Amino acid sequence: MTAPEHQHEGSVGEPSAPRFDAVLYAHPSLSPGGFVLFMAVLSMISFTTGALFAVAGAWPVMGFLTLDLALIYAAFHINYRRQRIYETLRLTEDTLVVERVRAGRRTESWEFQPYWLRVAVDDGLRHKSALILTSHGRTLEIGKFLTAGEKYDVARALDTELGRLHGRAA
């Protein structure tokens, strides 16, 4: 997650200048180098184990261990692909625009009128908490890939800026 950029001073005549601008993105669980090392170590262990079973006469085990390696590789590939998602939040005087960009898919976009917008993190700081935007009976969950603490930080920062926009004490 990138740190939100706050801009409180806008030029006169520029009502669309962002007051809050943030990009939310998932952090990879394993770096590309770490993945290569992990797969190399796992391959050596599987090959050694398979060779021992083959010498003992249980040669089909080698095929199953190879299948296991292929499935682990595929699972990591799918996981990395799903992590290529990010969301942008841009708050101006007139609107909050949320855009969700996923690799290989159409970009989704939502607009909210800031005056009626409510920001909440349900379930507090629990692992499965949700960061929810609500306005005029519509709800949108954002930042599903963030940790509970990150969701809370984004909610607090956005709510603070909404308070400033509405003239509430922050």
GROMACS .gro file of N, CA, C and O in nm, residues 70-135:
model
  264
   70ALA      N    1   0.467  -2.952  -1.019
   70ALA     CA    2   0.392  -2.877  -1.120
   70ALA      C    3   0.273  -2.805  -1.057
   70ALA      O    4   0.244  -2.689  -1.090
   71LEU      N    5   0.203  -2.872  -0.966
   71LEU     CA    6   0.088  -2.810  -0.900
   71LEU      C    7   0.130  -2.694  -0.809
   71LEU      O    8   0.063  -2.591  -0.803
   72ILE      N    9   0.241  -2.709  -0.739
   72ILE     CA   10   0.292  -2.600  -0.655
   72ILE      C   11   0.332  -2.480  -0.741
   72ILE      O   12   0.300  -2.365  -0.708
   73TYR      N   13   0.398  -2.507  -0.852
   73TYR     CA   14   0.436  -2.399  -0.944
   73TYR      C   15   0.310  -2.328  -0.995
   73TYR      O   16   0.304  -2.204  -0.998
   74ALA      N   17   0.209  -2.405  -1.035
   74ALA     CA   18   0.085  -2.346  -1.087
   74ALA      C   19   0.015  -2.263  -0.980
   74ALA      O   20  -0.037  -2.154  -1.008
   75ALA      N   21   0.014  -2.311  -0.856
   75ALA     CA   22  -0.050  -2.237  -0.748
   75ALA      C   23   0.020  -2.102  -0.726
   75ALA      O   24  -0.047  -1.999  -0.708
   76PHE      N   25   0.152  -2.101  -0.727
   76PHE     CA   26   0.226  -1.975  -0.711
   76PHE      C   27   0.200  -1.883  -0.830
   76PHE      O   28   0.187  -1.761  -0.813
   77HIS      N   29   0.194  -1.938  -0.949
   77HIS     CA   30   0.169  -1.858  -1.068
   77HIS      C   31   0.032  -1.789  -1.058
   77HIS      O   32   0.019  -1.669  -1.086
   78ILE      N   33  -0.069  -1.864  -1.017
   78ILE     CA   34  -0.203  -1.807  -1.001
   78ILE      C   35  -0.202  -1.700  -0.892
   78ILE      O   36  -0.262  -1.593  -0.907
   79ASN      N   37  -0.133  -1.727  -0.781
   79ASN     CA   38  -0.124  -1.631  -0.671
   79ASN      C   39  -0.057  -1.502  -0.717
   79ASN      O   40  -0.105  -1.392  -0.686
   80TYR      N   41   0.053  -1.511  -0.790
   80TYR     CA   42   0.121  -1.390  -0.838
   80TYR      C   43   0.032  -1.313  -0.934
   80TYR      O   44   0.030  -1.190  -0.934
   81ARG      N   45  -0.043  -1.383  -1.018
   81ARG     CA   46  -0.132  -1.315  -1.112
   81ARG      C   47  -0.241  -1.239  -1.038
   81ARG      O   48  -0.276  -1.127  -1.074
   82ARG      N   49  -0.297  -1.299  -0.934
   82ARG     CA   50  -0.402  -1.233  -0.856
   82ARG      C   51  -0.349  -1.113  -0.779
   82ARG      O   52  -0.425  -1.024  -0.742
   83GLN      N   53  -0.220  -1.111  -0.751
   83GLN     CA   54  -0.162  -0.999  -0.677
   83GLN      C   55  -0.137  -0.879  -0.766
   83GLN      O   56  -0.103  -0.772  -0.716
   84ARG      N   57  -0.155  -0.894  -0.895
   84ARG     CA   58  -0.136  -0.780  -0.985
   84ARG      C   59  -0.265  -0.699  -0.993
   84ARG      O   60  -0.316  -0.671  -1.100
   85ILE      N   61  -0.315  -0.662  -0.879
   85ILE     CA   62  -0.435  -0.580  -0.868
   85ILE      C   63  -0.400  -0.458  -0.785
   85ILE      O   64  -0.317  -0.467  -0.694
   86TYR      N   65  -0.457  -0.347  -0.820
   86TYR     CA   66  -0.441  -0.229  -0.736
   86TYR      C   67  -0.567  -0.144  -0.747
   86TYR      O   68  -0.645  -0.158  -0.841
   87GLU      N   69  -0.586  -0.060  -0.647
   87GLU     CA   70  -0.701   0.029  -0.643
   87GLU      C   71  -0.651   0.170  -0.617
   87GLU      O   72  -0.558   0.190  -0.539
   88THR      N   73  -0.713   0.266  -0.684
   88THR     CA   74  -0.680   0.405  -0.660
   88THR      C   75  -0.799   0.473  -0.595
   88THR      O   76  -0.914   0.445  -0.630
   89LEU      N   77  -0.770   0.561  -0.502
   89LEU     CA   78  -0.872   0.642  -0.436
   89LEU      C   79  -0.834   0.787  -0.459
   89LEU      O   80  -0.724   0.828  -0.424
   90ARG      N   81  -0.924   0.863  -0.518
   90ARG     CA   82  -0.896   1.004  -0.543
   90ARG      C   83  -1.017   1.087  -0.498
   90ARG      O   84  -1.124   1.077  -0.555
   91LEU      N   85  -0.994   1.165  -0.392
   91LEU     CA   86  -1.098   1.249  -0.335
   91LEU      C   87  -1.075   1.393  -0.377
   91LEU      O   88  -0.966   1.448  -0.357
   92THR      N   89  -1.177   1.452  -0.437
   92THR     CA   90  -1.174   1.595  -0.469
   92THR      C   91  -1.289   1.661  -0.391
   92THR      O   92  -1.359   1.594  -0.315
   93GLU      N   93  -1.309   1.789  -0.412
   93GLU     CA   94  -1.418   1.860  -0.345
   93GLU      C   95  -1.554   1.799  -0.380
   93GLU      O   96  -1.645   1.798  -0.298
   94ASP      N   97  -1.568   1.746  -0.501
   94ASP     CA   98  -1.698   1.703  -0.552
   94ASP      C   99  -1.721   1.553  -0.554
   94ASP      O  100  -1.835   1.509  -0.562
   95THR      N  101  -1.614   1.474  -0.553
   95THR     CA  102  -1.633   1.331  -0.573
   95THR      C  103  -1.518   1.249  -0.517
   95THR      O  104  -1.406   1.299  -0.505
   96LEU      N  105  -1.549   1.125  -0.484
   96LEU     CA  106  -1.447   1.026  -0.454
   96LEU      C  107  -1.456   0.923  -0.566
   96LEU      O  108  -1.562   0.864  -0.588
   97VAL      N  109  -1.347   0.903  -0.636
   97VAL     CA  110  -1.343   0.804  -0.744
   97VAL      C  111  -1.256   0.688  -0.698
   97VAL      O  112  -1.142   0.708  -0.656
   98VAL      N  113  -1.311   0.568  -0.707
   98VAL     CA  114  -1.239   0.446  -0.675
   98VAL      C  115  -1.224   0.368  -0.804
   98VAL      O  116  -1.323   0.343  -0.873
   99GLU      N  117  -1.102   0.334  -0.839
   99GLU     CA  118  -1.077   0.251  -0.957
   99GLU      C  119  -1.006   0.124  -0.915
   99GLU      O  120  -0.910   0.129  -0.837
  100ARG      N  121  -1.052   0.011  -0.967
  100ARG     CA  122  -0.990  -0.118  -0.940
  100ARG      C  123  -0.934  -0.171  -1.072
  100ARG      O  124  -1.009  -0.189  -1.168
  101VAL      N  125  -0.804  -0.194  -1.074
  101VAL     CA  126  -0.736  -0.240  -1.195
  101VAL      C  127  -0.683  -0.381  -1.169
  101VAL      O  128  -0.607  -0.402  -1.075
  102ARG      N  129  -0.726  -0.474  -1.252
  102ARG     CA  130  -0.680  -0.613  -1.243
  102ARG      C  131  -0.608  -0.649  -1.371
  102ARG      O  132  -0.648  -0.608  -1.479
  103ALA      N  133  -0.503  -0.729  -1.358
  103ALA     CA  134  -0.425  -0.769  -1.475
  103ALA      C  135  -0.514  -0.843  -1.575
  103ALA      O  136  -0.584  -0.938  -1.539
  104GLY      N  137  -0.513  -0.798  -1.698
  104GLY     CA  138  -0.586  -0.866  -1.804
  104GLY      C  139  -0.737  -0.850  -1.800
  104GLY      O  140  -0.808  -0.918  -1.872
  105ARG      N  141  -0.787  -0.760  -1.717
  105ARG     CA  142  -0.931  -0.739  -1.708
  105ARG      C  143  -0.964  -0.592  -1.725
  105ARG      O  144  -0.878  -0.506  -1.715
  106ARG      N  145  -1.090  -0.566  -1.746
  106ARG     CA  146  -1.138  -0.430  -1.760
  106ARG      C  147  -1.129  -0.357  -1.625
  106ARG      O  148  -1.158  -0.415  -1.521
  107THR      N  149  -1.092  -0.232  -1.628
  107THR     CA  150  -1.085  -0.150  -1.507
  107THR      C  151  -1.227  -0.117  -1.461
  107THR      O  152  -1.311  -0.078  -1.541
  108GLU      N  153  -1.251  -0.134  -1.331
  108GLU     CA  154  -1.380  -0.100  -1.273
  108GLU      C  155  -1.367   0.035  -1.203
  108GLU      O  156  -1.264   0.065  -1.144
  109SER      N  157  -1.474   0.113  -1.206
  109SER     CA  158  -1.469   0.245  -1.147
  109SER      C  159  -1.602   0.277  -1.076
  109SER      O  160  -1.709   0.240  -1.125
  110TRP      N  161  -1.591   0.343  -0.960
  110TRP     CA  162  -1.708   0.384  -0.883
  110TRP      C  163  -1.689   0.529  -0.842
  110TRP      O  164  -1.579   0.572  -0.813
  111GLU      N  165  -1.799   0.604  -0.837
  111GLU     CA  166  -1.795   0.743  -0.792
  111GLU      C  167  -1.891   0.759  -0.675
  111GLU      O  168  -2.001   0.706  -0.676
  112PHE      N  169  -1.845   0.835  -0.576
  112PHE     CA  170  -1.927   0.865  -0.459
  112PHE      C  171  -1.925   1.015  -0.435
  112PHE      O  172  -1.823   1.080  -0.456
  113GLN      N  173  -2.037   1.068  -0.388
  113GLN     CA  174  -2.045   1.207  -0.350
  113GLN      C  175  -1.990   1.215  -0.208
  113GLN      O  176  -2.040   1.148  -0.118
  114PRO      N  177  -1.884   1.292  -0.183
  114PRO     CA  178  -1.816   1.290  -0.053
  114PRO      C  179  -1.901   1.330   0.067
  114PRO      O  180  -1.878   1.282   0.177
  115TYR      N  181  -1.999   1.417   0.047
  115TYR     CA  182  -2.074   1.465   0.162
  115TYR      C  183  -2.150   1.352   0.232
  115TYR      O  184  -2.161   1.351   0.354
  116TRP      N  185  -2.200   1.256   0.157
  116TRP     CA  186  -2.280   1.148   0.213
  116TRP      C  187  -2.198   1.022   0.239
  116TRP      O  188  -2.248   0.923   0.290
  117LEU      N  189  -2.072   1.025   0.206
  117LEU     CA  190  -1.988   0.907   0.215
  117LEU      C  191  -1.950   0.873   0.359
  117LEU      O  192  -1.910   0.959   0.435
  118ARG      N  193  -1.961   0.746   0.392
  118ARG     CA  194  -1.919   0.695   0.523
  118ARG      C  195  -1.814   0.587   0.500
  118ARG      O  196  -1.829   0.503   0.412
  119VAL      N  197  -1.710   0.590   0.582
  119VAL     CA  198  -1.601   0.494   0.573
  119VAL      C  199  -1.600   0.412   0.701
  119VAL      O  200  -1.604   0.469   0.810
  120ALA      N  201  -1.593   0.280   0.688
  120ALA     CA  202  -1.594   0.195   0.807
  120ALA      C  203  -1.509   0.071   0.785
  120ALA      O  204  -1.498   0.022   0.672
  121VAL      N  205  -1.451   0.024   0.893
  121VAL     CA  206  -1.383  -0.105   0.893
  121VAL      C  207  -1.463  -0.194   0.986
  121VAL      O  208  -1.467  -0.169   1.106
  122ASP      N  209  -1.531  -0.293   0.928
  122ASP     CA  210  -1.609  -0.381   1.015
  122ASP      C  211  -1.517  -0.483   1.079
  122ASP      O  212  -1.409  -0.511   1.030
  123ASP      N  213  -1.554  -0.535   1.189
  123ASP     CA  214  -1.478  -0.638   1.261
  123ASP      C  215  -1.346  -0.585   1.318
  123ASP      O  216  -1.256  -0.664   1.345
  124GLY      N  217  -1.329  -0.455   1.330
  124GLY     CA  218  -1.209  -0.399   1.392
  124GLY      C  219  -1.081  -0.440   1.323
  124GLY      O  220  -1.071  -0.434   1.201
  125LEU      N  221  -0.984  -0.483   1.401
  125LEU     CA  222  -0.853  -0.520   1.345
  125LEU      C  223  -0.839  -0.671   1.326
  125LEU      O  224  -0.729  -0.723   1.328
  126ARG      N  225  -0.947  -0.740   1.305
  126ARG     CA  226  -0.942  -0.884   1.284
  126ARG      C  227  -0.896  -0.914   1.141
  126ARG      O  228  -0.908  -0.832   1.051
  127HIS      N  229  -0.846  -1.033   1.120
  127HIS     CA  230  -0.789  -1.073   0.992
  127HIS      C  231  -0.888  -1.058   0.875
  127HIS      O  232  -0.852  -1.015   0.768
  128LYS      N  233  -1.011  -1.094   0.896
  128LYS     CA  234  -1.111  -1.091   0.788
  128LYS      C  235  -1.193  -0.962   0.787
  128LYS      O  236  -1.304  -0.960   0.737
  129SER      N  237  -1.140  -0.855   0.843
  129SER     CA  238  -1.214  -0.730   0.845
  129SER      C  239  -1.230  -0.677   0.703
  129SER      O  240  -1.157  -0.714   0.612
  130ALA      N  241  -1.329  -0.590   0.685
  130ALA     CA  242  -1.357  -0.533   0.554
  130ALA      C  243  -1.357  -0.381   0.564
  130ALA      O  244  -1.409  -0.324   0.659
  131LEU      N  245  -1.297  -0.316   0.464
  131LEU     CA  246  -1.298  -0.170   0.452
  131LEU      C  247  -1.412  -0.135   0.358
  131LEU      O  248  -1.409  -0.171   0.240
  132ILE      N  249  -1.513  -0.067   0.411
  132ILE     CA  250  -1.637  -0.047   0.336
  132ILE      C  251  -1.668   0.101   0.321
  132ILE      O  252  -1.661   0.178   0.417
  133LEU      N  253  -1.702   0.139   0.198
  133LEU     CA  254  -1.750   0.273   0.168
  133LEU      C  255  -1.900   0.263   0.148
  133LEU      O  256  -1.948   0.174   0.077
  134THR      N  257  -1.977   0.355   0.210
  134THR     CA  258  -2.123   0.352   0.201
  134THR      C  259  -2.174   0.491   0.168
  134THR      O  260  -2.131   0.589   0.229
  135SER      N  261  -2.266   0.499   0.072
  135SER     CA  262  -2.329   0.626   0.036
  135SER      C  263  -2.457   0.598  -0.040
  135SER      O  264  -2.459   0.519  -0.135
   0.00000   0.00000   0.00000
